[in-house]
Coordinates of C-alpha atoms in Angstrom, one line a residue:
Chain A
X1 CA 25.8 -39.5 -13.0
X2 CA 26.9 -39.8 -16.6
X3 CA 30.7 -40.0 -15.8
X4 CA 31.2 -41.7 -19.0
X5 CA 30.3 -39.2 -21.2
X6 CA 33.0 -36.8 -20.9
X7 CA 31.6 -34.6 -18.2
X8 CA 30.2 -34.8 -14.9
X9 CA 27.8 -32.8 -13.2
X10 CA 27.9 -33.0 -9.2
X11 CA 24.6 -31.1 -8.5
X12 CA 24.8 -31.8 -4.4
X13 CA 28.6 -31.0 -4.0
X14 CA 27.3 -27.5 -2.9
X15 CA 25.5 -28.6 -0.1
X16 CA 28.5 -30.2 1.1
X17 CA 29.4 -29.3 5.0
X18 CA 32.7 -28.1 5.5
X19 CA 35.2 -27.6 8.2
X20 CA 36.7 -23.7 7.3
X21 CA 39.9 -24.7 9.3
X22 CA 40.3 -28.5 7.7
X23 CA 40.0 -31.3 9.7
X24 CA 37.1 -33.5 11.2
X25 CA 33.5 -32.1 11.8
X26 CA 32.7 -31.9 15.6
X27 CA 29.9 -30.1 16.8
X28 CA 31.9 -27.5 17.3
X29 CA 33.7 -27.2 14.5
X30 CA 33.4 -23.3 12.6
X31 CA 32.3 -24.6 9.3
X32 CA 30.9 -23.0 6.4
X33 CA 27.9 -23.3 8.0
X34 CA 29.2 -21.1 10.7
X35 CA 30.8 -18.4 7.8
X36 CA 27.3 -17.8 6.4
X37 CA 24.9 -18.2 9.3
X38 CA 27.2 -15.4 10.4
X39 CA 26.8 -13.3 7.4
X40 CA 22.9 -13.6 7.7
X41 CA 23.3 -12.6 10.8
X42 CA 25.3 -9.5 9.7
X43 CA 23.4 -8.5 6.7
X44 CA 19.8 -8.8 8.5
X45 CA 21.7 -6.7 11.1
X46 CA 23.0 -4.4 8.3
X47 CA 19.4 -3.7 7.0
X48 CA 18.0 -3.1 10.2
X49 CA 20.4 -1.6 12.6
X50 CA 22.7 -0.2 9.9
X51 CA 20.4 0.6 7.1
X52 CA 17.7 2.5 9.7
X53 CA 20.8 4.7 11.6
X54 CA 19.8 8.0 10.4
X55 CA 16.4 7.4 12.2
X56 CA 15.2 9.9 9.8
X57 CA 11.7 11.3 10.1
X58 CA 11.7 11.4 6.0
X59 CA 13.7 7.9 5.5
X60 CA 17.0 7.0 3.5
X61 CA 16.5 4.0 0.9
X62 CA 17.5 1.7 3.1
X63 CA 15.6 2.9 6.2
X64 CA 12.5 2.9 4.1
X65 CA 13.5 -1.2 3.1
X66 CA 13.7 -2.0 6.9
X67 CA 11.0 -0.1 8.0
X68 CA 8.8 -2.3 5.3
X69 CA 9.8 -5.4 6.5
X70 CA 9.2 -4.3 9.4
X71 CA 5.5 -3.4 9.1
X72 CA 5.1 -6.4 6.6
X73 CA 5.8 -8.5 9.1
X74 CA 4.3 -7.0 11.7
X75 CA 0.9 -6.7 9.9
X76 CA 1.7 -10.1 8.6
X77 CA 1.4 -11.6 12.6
X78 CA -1.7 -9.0 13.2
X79 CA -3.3 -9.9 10.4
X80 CA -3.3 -13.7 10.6
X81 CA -2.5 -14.6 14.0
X82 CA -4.7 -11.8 15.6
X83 CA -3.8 -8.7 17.8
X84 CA -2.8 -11.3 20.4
X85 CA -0.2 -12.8 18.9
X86 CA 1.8 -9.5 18.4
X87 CA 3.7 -10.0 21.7
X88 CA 5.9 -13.2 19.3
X89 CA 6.6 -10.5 16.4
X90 CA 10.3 -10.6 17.5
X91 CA 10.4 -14.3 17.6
X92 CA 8.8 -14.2 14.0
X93 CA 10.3 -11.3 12.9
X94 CA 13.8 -13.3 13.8
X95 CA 12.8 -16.1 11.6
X96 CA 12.3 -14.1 8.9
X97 CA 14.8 -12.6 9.1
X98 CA 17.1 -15.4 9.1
X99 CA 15.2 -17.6 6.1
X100 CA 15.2 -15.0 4.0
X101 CA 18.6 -13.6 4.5
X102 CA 20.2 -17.6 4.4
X103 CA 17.8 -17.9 1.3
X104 CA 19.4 -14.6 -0.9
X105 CA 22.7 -15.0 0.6
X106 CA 22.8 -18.6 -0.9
X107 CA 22.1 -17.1 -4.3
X108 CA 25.5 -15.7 -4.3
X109 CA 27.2 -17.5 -6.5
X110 CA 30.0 -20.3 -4.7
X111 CA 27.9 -19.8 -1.6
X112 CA 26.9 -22.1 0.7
X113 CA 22.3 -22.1 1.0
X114 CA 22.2 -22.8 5.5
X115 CA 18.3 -23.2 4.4
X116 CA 18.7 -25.9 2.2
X117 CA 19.5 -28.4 4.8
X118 CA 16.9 -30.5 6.5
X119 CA 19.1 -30.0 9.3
X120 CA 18.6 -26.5 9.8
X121 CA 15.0 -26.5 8.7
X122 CA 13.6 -28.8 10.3
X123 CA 15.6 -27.1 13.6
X124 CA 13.1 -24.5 12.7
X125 CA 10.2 -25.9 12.4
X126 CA 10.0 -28.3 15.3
X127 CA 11.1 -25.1 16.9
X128 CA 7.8 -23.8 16.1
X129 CA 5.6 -26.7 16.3
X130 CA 6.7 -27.4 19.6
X131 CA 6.8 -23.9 20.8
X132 CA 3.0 -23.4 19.1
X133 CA 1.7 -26.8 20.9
X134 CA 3.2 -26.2 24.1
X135 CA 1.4 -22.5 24.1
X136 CA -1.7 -24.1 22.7
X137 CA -2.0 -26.4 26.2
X138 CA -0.8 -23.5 28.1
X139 CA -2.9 -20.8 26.9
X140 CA -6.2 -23.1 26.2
X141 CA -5.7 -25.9 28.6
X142 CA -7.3 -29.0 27.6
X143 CA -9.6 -26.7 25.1
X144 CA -6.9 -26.8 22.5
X145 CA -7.6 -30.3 21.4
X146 CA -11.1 -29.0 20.2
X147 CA -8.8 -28.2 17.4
X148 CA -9.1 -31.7 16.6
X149 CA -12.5 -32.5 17.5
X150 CA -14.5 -31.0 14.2
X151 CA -17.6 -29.2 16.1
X152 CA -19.6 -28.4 13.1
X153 CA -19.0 -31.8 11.3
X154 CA -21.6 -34.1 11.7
X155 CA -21.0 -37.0 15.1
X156 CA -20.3 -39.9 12.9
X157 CA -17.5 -38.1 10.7
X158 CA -15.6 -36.7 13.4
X159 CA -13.5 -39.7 15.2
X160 CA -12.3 -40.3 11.4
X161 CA -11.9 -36.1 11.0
X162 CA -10.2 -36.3 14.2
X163 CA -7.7 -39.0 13.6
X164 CA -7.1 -37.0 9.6
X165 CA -6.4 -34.0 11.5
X166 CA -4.0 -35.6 14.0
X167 CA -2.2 -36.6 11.4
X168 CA -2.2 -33.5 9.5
X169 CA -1.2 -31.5 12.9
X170 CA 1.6 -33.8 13.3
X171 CA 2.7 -33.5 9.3
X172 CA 3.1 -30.0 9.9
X173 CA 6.7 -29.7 11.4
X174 CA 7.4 -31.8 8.3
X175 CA 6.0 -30.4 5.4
X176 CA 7.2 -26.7 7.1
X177 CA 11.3 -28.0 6.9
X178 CA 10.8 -30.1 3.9
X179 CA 9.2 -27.7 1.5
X180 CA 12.0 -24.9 2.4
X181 CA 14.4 -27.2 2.7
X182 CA 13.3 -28.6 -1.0
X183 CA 12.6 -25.5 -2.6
X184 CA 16.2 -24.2 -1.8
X185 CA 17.9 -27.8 -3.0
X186 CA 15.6 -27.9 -6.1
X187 CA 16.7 -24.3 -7.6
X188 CA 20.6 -25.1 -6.6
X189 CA 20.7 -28.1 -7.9
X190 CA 19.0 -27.6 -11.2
X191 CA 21.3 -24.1 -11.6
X192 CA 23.8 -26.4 -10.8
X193 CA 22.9 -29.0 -13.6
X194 CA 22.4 -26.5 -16.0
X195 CA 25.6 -24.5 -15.6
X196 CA 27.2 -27.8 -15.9
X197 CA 25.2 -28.3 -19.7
X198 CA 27.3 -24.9 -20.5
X199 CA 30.9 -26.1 -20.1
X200 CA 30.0 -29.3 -22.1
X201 CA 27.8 -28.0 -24.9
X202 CA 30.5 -25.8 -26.5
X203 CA 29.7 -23.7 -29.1
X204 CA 25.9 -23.4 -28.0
X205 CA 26.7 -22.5 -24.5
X206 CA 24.9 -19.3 -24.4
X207 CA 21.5 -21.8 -24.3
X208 CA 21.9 -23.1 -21.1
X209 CA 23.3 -19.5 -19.8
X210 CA 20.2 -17.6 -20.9
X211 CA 18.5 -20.4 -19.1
X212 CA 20.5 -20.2 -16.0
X213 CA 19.6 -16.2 -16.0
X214 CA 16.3 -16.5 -16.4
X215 CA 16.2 -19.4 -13.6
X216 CA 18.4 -16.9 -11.2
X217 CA 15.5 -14.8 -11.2
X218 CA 12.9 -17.2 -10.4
X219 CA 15.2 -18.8 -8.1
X220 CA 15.5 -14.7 -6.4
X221 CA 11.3 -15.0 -6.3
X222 CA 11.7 -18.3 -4.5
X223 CA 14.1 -17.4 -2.3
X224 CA 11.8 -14.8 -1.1
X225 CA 8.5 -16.2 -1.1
X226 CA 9.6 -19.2 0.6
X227 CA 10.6 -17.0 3.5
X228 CA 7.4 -15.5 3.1
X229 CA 5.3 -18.7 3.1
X230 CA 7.9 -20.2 5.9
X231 CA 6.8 -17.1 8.1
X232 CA 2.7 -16.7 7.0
X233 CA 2.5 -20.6 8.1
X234 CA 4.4 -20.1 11.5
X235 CA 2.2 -17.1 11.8
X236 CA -1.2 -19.3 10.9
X237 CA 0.3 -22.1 13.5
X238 CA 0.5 -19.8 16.2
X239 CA -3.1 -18.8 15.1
X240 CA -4.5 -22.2 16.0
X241 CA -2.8 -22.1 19.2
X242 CA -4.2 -18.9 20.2
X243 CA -7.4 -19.3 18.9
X244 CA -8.1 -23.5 18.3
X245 CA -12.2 -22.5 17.9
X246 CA -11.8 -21.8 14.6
Chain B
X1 CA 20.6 -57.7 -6.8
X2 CA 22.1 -57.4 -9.9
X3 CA 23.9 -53.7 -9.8
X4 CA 23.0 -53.3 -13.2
X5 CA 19.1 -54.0 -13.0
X6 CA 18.9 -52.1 -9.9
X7 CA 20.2 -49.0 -11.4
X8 CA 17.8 -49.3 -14.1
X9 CA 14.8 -49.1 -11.7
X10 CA 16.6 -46.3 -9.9
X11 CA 16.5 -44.1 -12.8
X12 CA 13.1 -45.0 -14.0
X13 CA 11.8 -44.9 -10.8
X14 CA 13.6 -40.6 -10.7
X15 CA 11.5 -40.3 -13.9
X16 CA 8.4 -41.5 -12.6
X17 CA 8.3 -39.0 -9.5
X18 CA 9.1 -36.4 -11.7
X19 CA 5.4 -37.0 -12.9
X20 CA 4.5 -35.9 -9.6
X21 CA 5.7 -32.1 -9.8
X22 CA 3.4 -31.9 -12.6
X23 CA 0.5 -32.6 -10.7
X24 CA 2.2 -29.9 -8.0
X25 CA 2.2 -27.3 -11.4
X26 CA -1.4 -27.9 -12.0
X27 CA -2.4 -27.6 -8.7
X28 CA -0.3 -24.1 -8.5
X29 CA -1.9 -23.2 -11.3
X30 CA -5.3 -23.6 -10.7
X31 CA -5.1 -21.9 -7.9
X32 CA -3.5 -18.8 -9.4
X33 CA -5.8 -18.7 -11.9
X34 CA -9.1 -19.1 -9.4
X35 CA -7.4 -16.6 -7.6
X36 CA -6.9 -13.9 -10.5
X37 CA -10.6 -14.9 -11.8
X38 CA -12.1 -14.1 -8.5
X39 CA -10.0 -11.0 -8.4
X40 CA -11.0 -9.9 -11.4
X41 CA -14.6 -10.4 -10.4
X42 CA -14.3 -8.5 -7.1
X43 CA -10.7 -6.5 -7.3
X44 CA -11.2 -4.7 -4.0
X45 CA -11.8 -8.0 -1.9
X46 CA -8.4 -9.4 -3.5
X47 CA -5.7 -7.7 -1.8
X48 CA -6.8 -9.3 1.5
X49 CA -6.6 -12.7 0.1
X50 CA -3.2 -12.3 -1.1
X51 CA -2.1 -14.5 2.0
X52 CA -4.6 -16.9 1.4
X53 CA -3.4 -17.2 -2.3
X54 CA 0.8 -17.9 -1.1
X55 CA -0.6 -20.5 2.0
X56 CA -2.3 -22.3 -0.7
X57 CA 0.5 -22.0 -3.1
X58 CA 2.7 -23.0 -0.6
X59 CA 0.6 -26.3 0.8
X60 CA 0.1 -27.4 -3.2
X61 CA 3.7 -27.0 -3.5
X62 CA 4.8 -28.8 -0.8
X63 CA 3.9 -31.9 -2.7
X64 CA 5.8 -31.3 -5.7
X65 CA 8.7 -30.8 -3.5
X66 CA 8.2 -33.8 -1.9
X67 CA 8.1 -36.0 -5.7
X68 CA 11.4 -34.1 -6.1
X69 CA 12.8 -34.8 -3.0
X70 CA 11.7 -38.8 -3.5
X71 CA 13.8 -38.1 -6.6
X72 CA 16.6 -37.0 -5.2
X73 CA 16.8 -39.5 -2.6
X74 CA 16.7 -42.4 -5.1
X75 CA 18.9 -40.3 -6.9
X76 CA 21.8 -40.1 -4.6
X77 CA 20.9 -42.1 -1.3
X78 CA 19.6 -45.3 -2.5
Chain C
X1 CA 26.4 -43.4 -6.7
X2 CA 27.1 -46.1 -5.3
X3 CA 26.2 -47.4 -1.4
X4 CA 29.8 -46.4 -0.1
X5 CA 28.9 -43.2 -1.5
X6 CA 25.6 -42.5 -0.2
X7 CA 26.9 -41.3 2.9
X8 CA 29.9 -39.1 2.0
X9 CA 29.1 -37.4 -1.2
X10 CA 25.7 -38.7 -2.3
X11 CA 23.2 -36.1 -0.4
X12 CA 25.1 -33.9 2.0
X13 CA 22.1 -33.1 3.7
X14 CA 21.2 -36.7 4.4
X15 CA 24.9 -36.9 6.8
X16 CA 23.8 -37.4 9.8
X17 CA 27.6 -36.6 11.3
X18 CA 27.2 -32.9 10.2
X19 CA 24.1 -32.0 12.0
X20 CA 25.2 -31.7 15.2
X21 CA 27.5 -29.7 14.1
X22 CA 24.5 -27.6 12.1
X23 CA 22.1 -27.4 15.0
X24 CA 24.6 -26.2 17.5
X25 CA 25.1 -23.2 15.2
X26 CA 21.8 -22.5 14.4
X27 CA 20.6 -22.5 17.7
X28 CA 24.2 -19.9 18.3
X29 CA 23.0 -17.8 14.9
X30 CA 19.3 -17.6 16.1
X31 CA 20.1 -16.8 19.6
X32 CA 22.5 -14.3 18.6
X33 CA 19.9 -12.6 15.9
X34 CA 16.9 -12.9 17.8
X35 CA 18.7 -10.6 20.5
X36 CA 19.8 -8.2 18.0
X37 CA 16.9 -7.6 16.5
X38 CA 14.6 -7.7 19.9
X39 CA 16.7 -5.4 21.7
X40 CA 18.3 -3.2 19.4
X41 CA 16.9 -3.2 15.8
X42 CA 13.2 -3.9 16.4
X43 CA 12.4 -0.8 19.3
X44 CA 14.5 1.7 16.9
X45 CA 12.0 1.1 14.0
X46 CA 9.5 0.9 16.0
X47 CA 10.2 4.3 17.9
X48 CA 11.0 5.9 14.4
X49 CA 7.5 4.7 13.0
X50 CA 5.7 5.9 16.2
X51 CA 7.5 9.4 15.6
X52 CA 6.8 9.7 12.2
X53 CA 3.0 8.3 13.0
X54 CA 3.4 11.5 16.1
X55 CA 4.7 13.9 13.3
X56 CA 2.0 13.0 11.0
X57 CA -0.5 13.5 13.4
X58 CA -0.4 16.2 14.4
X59 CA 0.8 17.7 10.8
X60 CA -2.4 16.5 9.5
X61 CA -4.0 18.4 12.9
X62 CA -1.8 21.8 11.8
X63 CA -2.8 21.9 7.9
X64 CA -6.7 20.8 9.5
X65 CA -6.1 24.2 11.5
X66 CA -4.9 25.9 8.9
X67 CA -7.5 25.5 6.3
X68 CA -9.9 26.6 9.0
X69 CA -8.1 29.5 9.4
X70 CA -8.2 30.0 5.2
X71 CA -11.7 29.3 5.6
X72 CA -12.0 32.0 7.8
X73 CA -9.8 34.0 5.9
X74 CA -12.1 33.5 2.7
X75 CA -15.7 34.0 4.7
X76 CA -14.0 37.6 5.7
X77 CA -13.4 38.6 2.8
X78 CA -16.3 37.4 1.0
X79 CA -18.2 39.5 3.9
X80 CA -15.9 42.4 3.6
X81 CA -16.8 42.0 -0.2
X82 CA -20.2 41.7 0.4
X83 CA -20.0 44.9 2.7
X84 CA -17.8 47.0 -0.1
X85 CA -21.0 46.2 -2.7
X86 CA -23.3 47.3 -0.6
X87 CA -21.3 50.4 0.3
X88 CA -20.9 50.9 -3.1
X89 CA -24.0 50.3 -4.1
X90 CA -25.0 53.0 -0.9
X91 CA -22.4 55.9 -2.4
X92 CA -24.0 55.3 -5.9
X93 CA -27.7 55.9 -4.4
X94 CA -26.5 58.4 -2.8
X95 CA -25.2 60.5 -5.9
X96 CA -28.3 59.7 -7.5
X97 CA -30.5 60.9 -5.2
X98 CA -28.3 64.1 -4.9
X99 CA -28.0 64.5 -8.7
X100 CA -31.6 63.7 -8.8
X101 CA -32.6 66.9 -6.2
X102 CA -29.9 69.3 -7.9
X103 CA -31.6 68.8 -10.9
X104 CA -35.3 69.2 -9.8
X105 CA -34.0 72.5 -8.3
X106 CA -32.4 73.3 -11.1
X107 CA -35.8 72.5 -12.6
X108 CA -38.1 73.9 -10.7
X109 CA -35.5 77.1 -10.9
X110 CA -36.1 76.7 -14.7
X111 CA -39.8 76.1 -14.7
X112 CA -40.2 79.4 -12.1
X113 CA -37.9 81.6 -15.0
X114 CA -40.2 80.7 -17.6
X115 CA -42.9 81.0 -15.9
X116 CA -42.4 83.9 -14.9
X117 CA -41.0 85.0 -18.7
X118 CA -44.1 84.5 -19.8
X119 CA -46.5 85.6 -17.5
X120 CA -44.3 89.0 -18.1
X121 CA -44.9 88.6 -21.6
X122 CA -48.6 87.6 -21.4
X123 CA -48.5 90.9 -19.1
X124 CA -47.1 92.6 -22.1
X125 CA -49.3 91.2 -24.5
X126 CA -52.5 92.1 -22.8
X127 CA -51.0 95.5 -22.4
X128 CA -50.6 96.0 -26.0
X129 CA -54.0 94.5 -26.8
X130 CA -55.5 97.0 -24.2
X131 CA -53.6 100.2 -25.3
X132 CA -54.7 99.1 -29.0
X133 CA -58.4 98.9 -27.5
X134 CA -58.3 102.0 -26.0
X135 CA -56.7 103.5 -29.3
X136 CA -59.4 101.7 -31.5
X137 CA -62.3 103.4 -28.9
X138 CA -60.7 106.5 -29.2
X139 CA -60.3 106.7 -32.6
X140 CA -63.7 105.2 -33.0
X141 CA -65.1 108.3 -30.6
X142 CA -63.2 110.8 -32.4
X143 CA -64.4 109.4 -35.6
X144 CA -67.6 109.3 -35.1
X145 CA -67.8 112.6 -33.3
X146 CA -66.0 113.6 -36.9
X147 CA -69.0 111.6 -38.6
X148 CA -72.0 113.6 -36.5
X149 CA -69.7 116.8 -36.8
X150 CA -70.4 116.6 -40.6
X151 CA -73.9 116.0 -40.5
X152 CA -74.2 118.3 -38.4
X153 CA -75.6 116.5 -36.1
X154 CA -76.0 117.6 -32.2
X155 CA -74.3 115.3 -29.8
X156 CA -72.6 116.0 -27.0
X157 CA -69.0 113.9 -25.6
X158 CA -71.2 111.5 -23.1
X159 CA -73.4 110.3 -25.3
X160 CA -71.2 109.4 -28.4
X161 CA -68.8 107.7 -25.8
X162 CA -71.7 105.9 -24.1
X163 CA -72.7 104.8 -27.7
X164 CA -69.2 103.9 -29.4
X165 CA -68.5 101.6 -26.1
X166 CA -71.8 100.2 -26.2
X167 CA -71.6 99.6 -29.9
X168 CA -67.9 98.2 -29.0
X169 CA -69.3 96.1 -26.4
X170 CA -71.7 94.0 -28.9
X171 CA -69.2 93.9 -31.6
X172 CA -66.6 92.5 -29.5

């Protein structure tokens, strides 16, 4: 970084893993990890629990918000994973839950983004490739690595069509963490680089913080849409497991 | 290697991947736009392809992130 | 960013010493949610959606019942209305046709009055002319009884009468 040049901007310090308490990092240790995966946990549980109390039969604000996401997601998993696949809507209700929440609670400004750490993600999505594999061979037997084997392609094409879809089956887990994972970093850290432009332009700082605004808002957009692309993906995963015809 | 010559080729090579997200845009961007076109040809087919258009968004996006995370890792882990 | 660095504070998310220490919480914060929201959150929604999909149900049912009933309520009256037309239109006959007789009574009472006004005064009329006939014959007799009386000519009563009605006869 240009340390010479008067100022220094340390884009990835906010991804930094800390112990809450001081000292070394042991598996064990409550870190700031552990502070906000616990406030996910307590604002998803504030929407949904909280926010729908009243049970009303005309709903609150809030009761209306969790009873969206509730049939968002639910019609999400109907939708494209088939009436079949309604029996995981906890499961992927839970994940949503979590990316998104770790997503907007890591816009908060001096917080620390759980979803921008490979570590987490790809957690998450190995969680779901191997869960959707292992239910492929379960539910489809031997049948599920049709999935693989291009029917309508013509004979020739499809050892090579095979081995391209291999790969891409076994890119997935990949691709799924990294691309949250990325997204996240990318927004922090250039917020992060252009907060830093403020402090050291002076006079002119208002530039960079119109800029910072107006990349707070997409960065709100991201933070949402990646849960949603995070979720429609595990949802078209589970798809192929149920159904690998198609 | 020379510290200084290496650093040079980190940093250009952090500007070349940044090339890369702009293929990412275009691809983003072509399919937003081949979405709203088709929309606009046939609005009451569009609201069901709305998940169509974000897993497509999403898969051309992926590979912008991944120029950016190449960046980053020249950036700050090589 | 140098290589010593790379490690500590290059890319926190590339140190791999943290992510035990990320998994193990994960897998706590996902076990922890995913029983929240499966047991307590997710059948609370979903009960208060199937209520409200209940409620709406059978509200649509009540207002489907209750335009019926306004349906109903409409063909009556337009039947009563119907009915009241048709009585009305029954009660107007009615005075018509009873206007209609009291007034060819009073008509035919009318007609019979002046008929019979002036068949009295045709009766009169004729009675007149008569008496004047029998006035002009008389005078006409006594006349000409005067007339043969001054010639001195013979005649008796039967035969002047017998000739002034037979002359009276041709003239008339």
């Amino acid at each position: 970084m240009a340390s010479d040049s008067g100022f220094e901007i340390r884009p990835m310090d906010q991804f930094e893993v800390k112990a809450l308490f001081g000292g070394d990092i042991y598996w064990y240790t409550p870190t700031n990890v552990t502070l906000w995966m616990a406030l996910t946990v307590l604002a998803a549980s504030a929407l949904m629990i909280y926010g729908a109390r009243g049970r009303a039969l005309v709903p609150s604000r809030a009761q209306s918000a969790a009873e969206m996401t509730y049939g968002f997601i639910y019609n999400m998993v109907r939708d494209v994973a088939g009436h079949d696949a309604v029996r995981f809507f906890p499961y992927i209700f839970t994940l949503f839950m979590f990316v998104l929440f770790a997503n907007l609670l890591g816009l908060i400004p001096f917080a620390f983004t759980t979803t921008s750490h490979i570590a987490v993600t790809a957690v998450l999505a190995f969680t779901v490739f191997l869960t959707v594999t292992g239910l492929g061979f379960i539910l489809n037997g031997t049948k599920f690595l049709g999935l693989f084997w291009v029917s309508s392609a013509p004979l020739a094409l499809r050892p090579v069509l095979a081995l391209i879809e291999l790969i891409s089956y076994f890119a997935r887990p990949i691709s799924h963490s990294i691309r949250l994972a990325g997204a996240m970093m990318a927004g922090h850290a250039v917020a992060k680089v252009f907060a830093g432009f403020a402090s050291a332009l002076g006079a002119a700082f208002f530039v960079p913080v119109l800029a910072v605004t107006a990349l707070y808002a997409l960065e709100l957009l991201v933070a949402v849409i990646q849960a949603y692309v995070f979720t429609i993906l595990t949802c078209v995963y589970l798809r192929d497991a149920l159904h690998p015809s198609h | 290697m020379e510290g200084e010559f290496a650093e040079m080729g980190k940093y250009i090579g952090v500007g070349l991947t940044a090339i890369g997200m702009g293929g990412a845009a275009i691809g983003v961007g072509n399919i937003a736009g081949n979405f709203l076109s088709g929309a606009l040809r046939n609005p009451s087919a569009a609201a069901g392809q709305t998940a169509m258009l974000f897993i497509g968004i999403a898969f051309a996006e992926a590979l912008g992130i991944f120029s950016f995370l190449v960046a980053l890792l020249l950036m700050f882990a090589v | 960013m140098d290589e010593t660095a790379a490690s500590g504070s290059g890319m926190p998310q590339l140190d791999i010493t943290t992510f035990s220490n990320q998994i193990f919480w994960l897998i706590v914060t996902l076990v922890v949610l995913y029983y929240v929201m499966s047991r307590v959150a997710l059948p609370r929604v979903a009960a208060v959606l199937a209520d409200r999909r209940g409620t709406i149900t059978s509200d649509i049912a009540a207002a489907e019942e209750f335009k019926l009933k306004a349906q109903e309520a409409e063909d009556a009256y337009k039947t009563a209305m119907v009915d009241a037309r048709a009585e009305a239109n029954r009660i107007v006959e009615a005075a018509k046709a009873e206007m209609q007789a009291e007034l060819d009574v009073q008509l035919a009472k009318a007609d019979a009055e002046i008929a019979a006004k002036s068949a009295e005064s045709e009766r009169r009329i004729r009675e007149i002319r008569d008496s004047a006939l029998a006035m002009v014959t008389e005078v006409s007799q006594d006349i000409t009884a005067d007339v043969l009386g001054v010639f001195d000519a013979k005649a008796d009563q039967g035969s002047v009468t017998a000739a002034v009605s037979a002359r009276m006869k041709g003239g008339a």
